[in-house]
Amino acid sequence: MKLSSRVAKIKPSETLAISAKVNALRAQGRDIIDFAAGEPDFDTPVHIKRAAIKAIEAGFTKYTPVSGTNELKDAVAEKLRRDNDLEYKRSQIVVSCGAKHTLYNLAQVLFDHGDEVIIPAPYWVSYPDIVALAGGHSVIVDTQEKDGFKMKPEQLKSAITKHTKAVIINSPSNPAGAAYTPEELKAIAAVLLDKDILIISDDIYEKIYYAEFPFTNIAACEPKLKDRIIVVNGISKTYAMTGWRIGYAAGPEEIAAAMNKIQSQNTSNPTSIAQKAAVEALCGDQKIVDKMVSEFRKRKDYIVHALEQIPRVKCFSPEGAFYVFPNVSEIYGRSYKDRKIISSTELIDYLLDEANVAAVPGVAFGSDDHIRLSYATSMKNIEEGIKRIKDAVSKLEG
Ligand SMILES: *Cc1c(COP(=O)(O)O)cnc(C)c1O
């Protein structure tokens, strides 16, 4: 059968593929420690679940306006005002089925064949494929570990061409957990001030944050750019609600209207019940977030330290999100029996086969020198998993 050239152009999400593999191995009885999952291990808070149950019982189970209910848009606007010092009207907000869907809609309304999108690497796995599906072209800017995995203004400047349509900023980032300071964002903004380039700010890890300096969005740093910035955020990571599928964008009215139009011809509205739960998440008790973040922080401190104890492994200390992105390149070239490890993919396969530990190869995020481990799993699993990795790595010789 001949499928579309569109689908041939993209690869399946590597992180979701590994999760599927872990599930299959577990079904065979293998005891796998999973560092691959990209979602909080906590349960969705009870008051949020209750709001959804109440919505079902009240019969709030029909189509809603395509871009979300006014109630939820108002909750999003209030959140952006309260947390980010940003003012948006209802007409500038679009709610979708997760931030991934938000980004997909955005790419569909913004990019044409030949348009270039600047993406700092290491990047979230889905950006290049979402851009490719829209016909755009990703321009990858390799950041340096010594620069904290952050794009320098000079790097941005030299990546810009007359075809540049947008740049994606993800802070704190997946996979490295890199967070930009307000000053760094100002310097990035300065490069863009006199250019006709859009900025997509993926703030999904805003609340899972450990840095000394405050979280800032580039729109708040440089108000002159606000009419070219699209803020993307969601409830998946902050409130342990990945399965509910609610994300949103706030930006120029024209872009919001176009996203609404695209969404009206694909998913229609996001789930009515999940929208009610999202209102409760955004407006209800926020202390539950602090609780989850303090647990993440403890695990982060432990895992960074434990990885550093493994010979030939170096680990950047993340400032946000729930991943570590250790540099494992000094392991490359070493072997166990007749198995030689020379890439992140081979190391990940080796760890799964020999240590029963799942993680994601860095190459999926644009850096083959690293692997990504999620610490959104219990401390007990982290301790056991790191021990297994250490044993497997120490068996490598050469
Ligand atoms: C998880 C993630 C998303 C998508 O989250 P949704 O569950 O679709 O809301 C977007 N960007 C980054 C960087 C992520 O890690």
Short mmCIF file of C-alpha atoms and ligand atoms in Angstrom, two decimals:
data_model
loop_
_atom_site.label_atom_id
_atom_site.label_comp_id
_atom_site.label_asym_id
_atom_site.label_seq_id
_atom_site.Cartn_x
_atom_site.Cartn_y
_atom_site.Cartn_z
CA MET A 1 0.00 0.00 0.00
CA LYS A 2 1.26 3.49 -0.72
CA LEU A 3 0.89 5.75 2.29
CA SER A 4 1.30 9.52 2.13
CA SER A 5 4.73 11.07 1.81
CA ARG A 6 3.76 13.08 4.88
CA VAL A 7 3.75 10.07 7.15
CA ALA A 8 6.95 8.72 5.62
CA LYS A 9 8.72 11.96 6.59
CA ILE A 10 8.33 11.50 10.34
CA LYS A 11 9.36 8.95 12.94
CA PRO A 12 7.21 7.65 15.78
CA SER A 13 7.77 9.28 19.17
CA GLU A 14 10.83 7.50 20.59
CA THR A 15 9.77 8.02 24.19
CA LEU A 16 6.33 6.53 23.60
CA ALA A 17 7.90 3.63 21.66
CA ILE A 18 10.19 2.78 24.59
CA SER A 19 7.26 2.92 27.02
CA ALA A 20 5.44 0.41 24.80
CA LYS A 21 8.53 -1.85 24.80
CA VAL A 22 8.77 -1.68 28.61
CA ASN A 23 5.12 -2.70 28.91
CA ALA A 24 5.66 -5.63 26.54
CA LEU A 25 8.71 -6.85 28.49
CA ARG A 26 6.87 -6.54 31.79
CA ALA A 27 4.01 -8.58 30.36
CA GLN A 28 6.61 -11.32 29.73
CA GLY A 29 7.51 -11.19 33.40
CA ARG A 30 10.71 -9.11 33.20
CA ASP A 31 11.38 -6.87 36.20
CA ILE A 32 12.15 -3.56 34.44
CA ILE A 33 13.00 -0.30 36.17
CA ASP A 34 11.58 2.39 33.93
CA PHE A 35 13.46 5.68 33.62
CA ALA A 36 11.95 6.32 30.21
CA ALA A 37 8.51 7.59 31.14
CA GLY A 38 7.88 11.26 30.49
CA GLU A 39 5.14 11.73 33.05
CA PRO A 40 4.82 12.33 36.78
CA ASP A 41 4.36 9.15 38.81
CA PHE A 42 1.99 10.92 41.24
CA ASP A 43 -1.74 10.42 41.09
CA THR A 44 -3.93 13.32 39.91
CA PRO A 45 -4.92 15.28 43.06
CA VAL A 46 -8.28 14.31 44.53
CA HIS A 47 -9.99 17.72 44.32
CA ILE A 48 -9.28 17.75 40.57
CA LYS A 49 -10.72 14.28 40.07
CA ARG A 50 -13.81 15.33 42.03
CA ALA A 51 -14.38 18.28 39.69
CA ALA A 52 -14.41 15.85 36.76
CA ILE A 53 -16.81 13.45 38.49
CA LYS A 54 -19.08 16.36 39.30
CA ALA A 55 -18.99 17.42 35.64
CA ILE A 56 -20.07 13.95 34.51
CA GLU A 57 -22.87 13.81 37.06
CA ALA A 58 -24.09 17.27 36.07
CA GLY A 59 -24.29 16.13 32.44
CA PHE A 60 -21.44 18.35 31.25
CA THR A 61 -20.73 15.74 28.60
CA LYS A 62 -21.47 17.42 25.26
CA TYR A 63 -19.49 19.41 22.70
CA THR A 64 -18.10 22.67 24.01
CA PRO A 65 -16.88 25.62 21.93
CA VAL A 66 -13.98 24.38 19.75
CA SER A 67 -11.26 26.40 21.46
CA GLY A 68 -12.47 25.67 24.98
CA THR A 69 -15.11 26.94 27.40
CA ASN A 70 -15.10 30.56 28.49
CA GLU A 71 -14.73 29.31 32.05
CA LEU A 72 -11.46 27.54 31.22
CA LYS A 73 -10.17 30.39 29.03
CA ASP A 74 -10.78 32.75 31.95
CA ALA A 75 -8.92 30.36 34.25
CA VAL A 76 -6.00 30.30 31.80
CA ALA A 77 -6.03 34.11 31.50
CA GLU A 78 -6.05 34.40 35.29
CA LYS A 79 -3.15 31.93 35.57
CA LEU A 80 -1.10 33.87 33.03
CA ARG A 81 -1.82 37.11 34.90
CA ARG A 82 -1.10 35.64 38.34
CA ASP A 83 2.00 33.60 37.54
CA ASN A 84 3.51 35.25 34.49
CA ASP A 85 2.38 38.87 34.60
CA LEU A 86 0.88 38.51 31.13
CA GLU A 87 -2.51 39.86 30.00
CA TYR A 88 -4.56 37.95 27.43
CA LYS A 89 -8.18 38.17 26.30
CA ARG A 90 -10.38 35.12 25.72
CA SER A 91 -10.00 35.62 21.97
CA GLN A 92 -6.23 35.12 22.31
CA ILE A 93 -6.48 31.75 24.06
CA VAL A 94 -6.99 28.31 22.49
CA VAL A 95 -7.36 25.16 24.57
CA SER A 96 -6.40 21.88 22.85
CA CYS A 97 -5.98 18.17 23.61
CA GLY A 98 -2.60 18.55 25.34
CA ALA A 99 0.30 20.91 24.70
CA LYS A 100 1.52 18.54 21.99
CA HIS A 101 -1.72 19.13 20.13
CA THR A 102 -1.34 22.87 20.76
CA LEU A 103 2.11 22.75 19.15
CA TYR A 104 0.78 20.68 16.27
CA ASN A 105 -2.01 23.19 15.59
CA LEU A 106 0.47 26.04 15.83
CA ALA A 107 2.80 24.43 13.29
CA GLN A 108 -0.12 23.82 10.95
CA VAL A 109 -1.20 27.46 11.02
CA LEU A 110 2.27 29.00 10.87
CA PHE A 111 4.58 26.97 8.64
CA ASP A 112 4.71 26.54 4.91
CA HIS A 113 7.12 24.65 2.73
CA GLY A 114 10.56 26.24 3.04
CA ASP A 115 9.91 28.00 6.34
CA GLU A 116 12.70 27.50 8.85
CA VAL A 117 12.17 26.92 12.54
CA ILE A 118 15.11 27.31 14.91
CA ILE A 119 15.23 24.59 17.56
CA PRO A 120 17.99 24.52 20.19
CA ALA A 121 19.34 20.99 20.83
CA PRO A 122 18.97 18.93 22.93
CA TYR A 123 15.28 19.37 22.14
CA TRP A 124 12.00 17.68 22.99
CA VAL A 125 11.63 14.70 20.62
CA SER A 126 8.45 15.90 18.95
CA TYR A 127 9.45 19.40 17.79
CA PRO A 128 11.20 18.42 14.54
CA ASP A 129 8.46 15.99 13.53
CA ILE A 130 5.67 18.46 14.29
CA VAL A 131 7.51 21.04 12.16
CA ALA A 132 8.09 18.47 9.38
CA LEU A 133 4.42 17.47 9.33
CA ALA A 134 3.55 21.08 8.58
CA GLY A 135 6.12 21.16 5.77
CA GLY A 136 8.55 23.35 7.67
CA HIS A 137 12.28 22.82 8.04
CA SER A 138 13.98 22.50 11.44
CA VAL A 139 17.25 24.35 11.92
CA ILE A 140 18.96 22.71 14.87
CA VAL A 141 21.27 24.84 17.02
CA ASP A 142 23.55 22.65 19.13
CA THR A 143 23.92 24.09 22.60
CA GLN A 144 26.94 23.26 24.74
CA GLU A 145 26.92 21.46 28.03
CA LYS A 146 29.35 24.10 29.39
CA ASP A 147 26.75 26.77 28.52
CA GLY A 148 24.19 24.85 30.58
CA PHE A 149 22.54 23.49 27.40
CA LYS A 150 21.32 26.99 26.56
CA MET A 151 21.42 28.75 23.22
CA LYS A 152 23.72 31.79 23.16
CA PRO A 153 22.45 34.95 21.47
CA GLU A 154 25.33 34.68 18.95
CA GLN A 155 24.26 31.15 18.06
CA LEU A 156 20.72 32.33 17.46
CA LYS A 157 21.96 35.23 15.36
CA SER A 158 23.99 33.02 13.08
CA ALA A 159 21.14 30.53 12.62
CA ILE A 160 18.76 33.21 11.34
CA THR A 161 18.20 33.41 7.58
CA LYS A 162 15.60 35.18 5.46
CA HIS A 163 13.52 32.00 5.69
CA THR A 164 13.41 31.91 9.51
CA LYS A 165 9.80 31.90 10.59
CA ALA A 166 10.02 30.98 14.27
CA VAL A 167 12.23 29.93 17.15
CA ILE A 168 11.23 27.52 19.88
CA ILE A 169 12.27 28.26 23.47
CA ASN A 170 11.66 25.50 26.03
CA SER A 171 12.65 26.53 29.55
CA PRO A 172 13.01 24.55 31.75
CA SER A 173 13.82 22.10 29.01
CA ASN A 174 13.12 18.50 28.26
CA PRO A 175 15.53 16.61 28.23
CA ALA A 176 18.33 18.61 29.92
CA GLY A 177 16.35 20.57 32.50
CA ALA A 178 18.04 23.80 31.39
CA ALA A 179 16.37 27.03 32.49
CA TYR A 180 17.15 30.46 31.04
CA THR A 181 17.69 33.39 33.41
CA PRO A 182 15.71 36.58 32.78
CA GLU A 183 18.95 38.21 31.57
CA GLU A 184 19.61 35.38 29.11
CA LEU A 185 16.08 35.68 27.75
CA LYS A 186 16.53 39.43 27.38
CA ALA A 187 19.69 38.82 25.37
CA ILE A 188 17.84 36.33 23.13
CA ALA A 189 15.00 38.82 22.77
CA ALA A 190 17.45 41.55 21.76
CA VAL A 191 18.52 39.45 18.75
CA LEU A 192 14.89 39.10 17.67
CA LEU A 193 13.66 42.67 18.26
CA ASP A 194 14.21 44.00 14.76
CA LYS A 195 13.38 40.71 12.99
CA ASP A 196 10.08 39.39 11.73
CA ILE A 197 10.33 36.10 13.63
CA LEU A 198 7.79 34.42 15.89
CA ILE A 199 8.74 32.95 19.25
CA ILE A 200 7.11 29.79 20.55
CA SER A 201 7.63 29.55 24.30
CA ASP A 202 6.97 26.03 25.58
CA ASP A 203 6.52 26.59 29.33
CA ILE A 204 5.17 23.15 30.19
CA TYR A 205 7.78 22.63 32.98
CA GLU A 206 7.37 26.11 34.46
CA LYS A 207 6.31 24.81 37.87
CA ILE A 208 8.75 21.91 38.14
CA TYR A 209 11.54 24.27 38.91
CA TYR A 210 14.62 24.28 41.16
CA ALA A 211 16.73 27.24 40.01
CA GLU A 212 17.71 30.09 42.33
CA PHE A 213 16.47 32.68 39.83
CA PRO A 214 12.74 32.98 39.16
CA PHE A 215 11.04 31.34 36.19
CA THR A 216 10.37 33.89 33.45
CA ASN A 217 8.73 33.79 30.11
CA ILE A 218 10.40 35.72 27.30
CA ALA A 219 7.18 37.72 26.73
CA ALA A 220 7.42 39.02 30.29
CA CYS A 221 11.13 39.83 29.82
CA GLU A 222 10.64 41.82 26.66
CA PRO A 223 7.09 43.24 26.34
CA LYS A 224 7.97 44.69 22.91
CA LEU A 225 7.97 41.13 21.57
CA LYS A 226 4.66 40.12 23.09
CA ASP A 227 2.69 40.36 19.85
CA ARG A 228 5.07 37.84 18.25
CA ILE A 229 5.15 35.36 21.12
CA ILE A 230 2.92 32.34 21.52
CA VAL A 231 2.96 30.95 25.05
CA VAL A 232 2.34 27.20 25.17
CA ASN A 233 1.55 25.48 28.43
CA GLY A 234 -0.64 22.76 29.88
CA ILE A 235 -1.69 20.86 32.96
CA SER A 236 -0.09 17.47 32.21
CA LYS A 237 3.20 17.88 34.02
CA THR A 238 2.32 20.39 36.75
CA TYR A 239 -0.75 18.58 38.06
CA ALA A 240 0.10 14.96 37.15
CA MET A 241 -2.64 14.98 34.51
CA THR A 242 -0.97 13.57 31.38
CA GLY A 243 -3.93 11.36 30.52
CA TRP A 244 -6.50 14.15 30.66
CA ARG A 245 -5.14 15.86 27.55
CA ILE A 246 -5.47 19.57 28.14
CA GLY A 247 -2.95 22.11 26.85
CA TYR A 248 -3.30 25.69 25.74
CA ALA A 249 -1.77 28.55 23.80
CA ALA A 250 -2.00 32.28 24.34
CA GLY A 251 -0.85 34.70 21.68
CA PRO A 252 -1.83 37.07 18.90
CA GLU A 253 -5.56 37.03 18.10
CA GLU A 254 -4.95 36.21 14.44
CA ILE A 255 -2.96 33.10 15.31
CA ALA A 256 -5.50 32.01 17.93
CA ALA A 257 -8.32 32.35 15.39
CA ALA A 258 -6.38 30.26 12.86
CA MET A 259 -5.70 27.56 15.46
CA ASN A 260 -9.39 27.53 16.30
CA LYS A 261 -10.16 27.02 12.59
CA ILE A 262 -7.69 24.11 12.26
CA GLN A 263 -8.97 22.51 15.46
CA SER A 264 -12.57 22.81 14.25
CA GLN A 265 -11.62 20.47 11.40
CA ASN A 266 -9.68 17.91 13.38
CA THR A 267 -10.54 17.24 17.02
CA SER A 268 -13.21 19.88 17.68
CA ASN A 269 -13.15 20.75 21.38
CA PRO A 270 -10.94 19.11 24.00
CA THR A 271 -12.92 16.77 26.29
CA SER A 272 -15.63 18.64 28.21
CA ILE A 273 -14.95 16.74 31.44
CA ALA A 274 -11.20 17.32 31.29
CA GLN A 275 -11.83 21.04 30.79
CA LYS A 276 -13.80 21.15 34.06
CA ALA A 277 -10.92 19.34 35.79
CA ALA A 278 -8.45 21.81 34.26
CA VAL A 279 -10.37 24.76 35.72
CA GLU A 280 -10.06 23.17 39.14
CA ALA A 281 -6.35 22.44 38.57
CA LEU A 282 -5.58 26.05 37.60
CA CYS A 283 -7.83 27.77 40.16
CA GLY A 284 -7.82 25.31 43.07
CA ASP A 285 -5.25 24.57 45.76
CA GLN A 286 -1.71 25.09 44.39
CA LYS A 287 0.10 23.73 47.46
CA ILE A 288 -0.15 20.21 46.04
CA VAL A 289 2.23 21.34 43.31
CA ASP A 290 4.85 22.40 45.86
CA LYS A 291 4.57 18.98 47.47
CA MET A 292 5.24 17.15 44.21
CA VAL A 293 8.08 19.52 43.32
CA SER A 294 9.81 19.06 46.66
CA GLU A 295 9.70 15.29 46.13
CA PHE A 296 11.12 15.73 42.61
CA ARG A 297 13.87 17.94 44.02
CA LYS A 298 14.91 15.28 46.55
CA ARG A 299 15.10 12.65 43.82
CA LYS A 300 16.99 14.98 41.51
CA ASP A 301 19.63 15.68 44.16
CA TYR A 302 19.99 11.96 44.79
CA ILE A 303 20.15 10.83 41.17
CA VAL A 304 22.61 13.51 40.04
CA HIS A 305 24.95 12.58 42.87
CA ALA A 306 24.52 8.82 42.31
CA LEU A 307 25.20 9.11 38.55
CA GLU A 308 28.34 11.14 39.24
CA GLN A 309 29.64 8.20 41.29
CA ILE A 310 29.61 5.96 38.19
CA PRO A 311 33.00 5.99 36.46
CA ARG A 312 32.94 7.73 33.03
CA VAL A 313 29.52 9.30 33.65
CA LYS A 314 29.08 13.06 34.13
CA CYS A 315 25.79 14.61 35.03
CA PHE A 316 24.60 18.18 34.52
CA SER A 317 22.45 19.28 37.44
CA PRO A 318 19.04 20.24 36.05
CA GLU A 319 17.19 23.42 37.03
CA GLY A 320 13.76 22.15 36.19
CA ALA A 321 11.59 19.31 34.79
CA PHE A 322 12.02 15.70 36.01
CA TYR A 323 14.83 14.37 33.85
CA VAL A 324 18.58 14.02 34.08
CA PHE A 325 20.66 14.00 30.93
CA PRO A 326 24.01 12.46 31.86
CA ASN A 327 26.93 12.56 29.46
CA VAL A 328 27.95 8.96 28.78
CA SER A 329 30.30 9.52 25.84
CA GLU A 330 33.35 8.35 27.81
CA ILE A 331 31.77 4.89 27.92
CA TYR A 332 31.73 4.67 24.13
CA GLY A 333 34.25 2.24 22.67
CA ARG A 334 34.02 -0.17 25.61
CA SER A 335 32.61 -3.71 25.31
CA TYR A 336 30.94 -6.50 27.20
CA LYS A 337 31.61 -9.93 25.65
CA ASP A 338 31.33 -9.22 21.91
CA ARG A 339 29.04 -6.27 22.38
CA LYS A 340 30.68 -2.90 21.73
CA ILE A 341 28.92 0.28 22.82
CA ILE A 342 29.49 3.21 20.49
CA SER A 343 26.30 5.22 20.64
CA SER A 344 23.48 6.23 22.98
CA THR A 345 21.13 3.75 21.26
CA GLU A 346 23.54 0.85 21.86
CA LEU A 347 24.01 1.85 25.47
CA ILE A 348 20.25 2.01 26.01
CA ASP A 349 19.76 -1.42 24.39
CA TYR A 350 22.58 -2.84 26.52
CA LEU A 351 21.07 -1.42 29.73
CA LEU A 352 17.69 -2.87 28.88
CA ASP A 353 19.09 -6.32 28.03
CA GLU A 354 21.75 -6.60 30.75
CA ALA A 355 20.43 -4.44 33.58
CA ASN A 356 16.66 -4.46 33.07
CA VAL A 357 16.68 -0.67 33.06
CA ALA A 358 14.85 1.44 30.47
CA ALA A 359 15.91 4.95 29.50
CA VAL A 360 15.91 7.02 26.30
CA PRO A 361 18.92 7.46 23.98
CA GLY A 362 20.09 11.07 23.72
CA VAL A 363 20.15 10.84 19.95
CA ALA A 364 16.33 11.09 20.01
CA PHE A 365 16.80 14.57 21.48
CA GLY A 366 19.61 15.54 19.15
CA SER A 367 22.60 14.58 21.32
CA ASP A 368 24.20 11.16 20.97
CA ASP A 369 26.64 11.81 23.86
CA HIS A 370 23.84 11.58 26.41
CA ILE A 371 20.98 9.44 27.65
CA ARG A 372 17.81 10.68 29.34
CA LEU A 373 16.59 9.28 32.63
CA SER A 374 13.30 10.37 34.11
CA TYR A 375 13.19 10.47 37.91
CA ALA A 376 9.41 10.53 37.94
CA THR A 377 9.52 7.22 39.74
CA SER A 378 9.90 6.21 43.39
CA MET A 379 13.11 6.72 45.33
CA LYS A 380 13.27 2.96 45.78
CA ASN A 381 13.20 2.44 42.01
CA ILE A 382 15.79 5.16 41.52
CA GLU A 383 18.17 3.58 44.02
CA GLU A 384 17.77 0.11 42.54
CA GLY A 385 17.92 1.35 38.93
CA ILE A 386 21.11 3.36 39.43
CA LYS A 387 22.72 0.39 41.14
CA ARG A 388 21.84 -1.77 38.13
CA ILE A 389 23.25 0.82 35.73
CA LYS A 390 26.44 1.08 37.75
CA ASP A 391 26.91 -2.71 37.70
CA ALA A 392 26.25 -2.95 33.97
CA VAL A 393 28.60 -0.08 33.16
CA SER A 394 31.34 -1.59 35.32
CA LYS A 395 31.15 -4.81 33.27
CA LEU A 396 32.19 -2.90 30.15
CA GLU A 397 35.86 -3.20 29.29
CA GLY A 398 38.28 -1.92 26.74
C1 LIG B 1 5.30 16.57 27.79
C2 LIG B 1 5.71 17.74 26.93
C3 LIG B 1 4.78 18.41 26.12
C4 LIG B 1 3.39 17.93 25.87
O1 LIG B 1 2.59 17.77 26.95
P1 LIG B 1 1.04 17.40 26.81
O2 LIG B 1 0.85 16.20 27.67
O3 LIG B 1 0.73 17.14 25.38
O4 LIG B 1 0.31 18.60 27.33
C5 LIG B 1 5.20 19.53 25.44
N1 LIG B 1 6.47 19.97 25.52
C6 LIG B 1 7.39 19.35 26.26
C7 LIG B 1 8.76 19.88 26.30
C8 LIG B 1 7.05 18.20 26.98
O5 LIG B 1 7.99 17.55 27.67
#
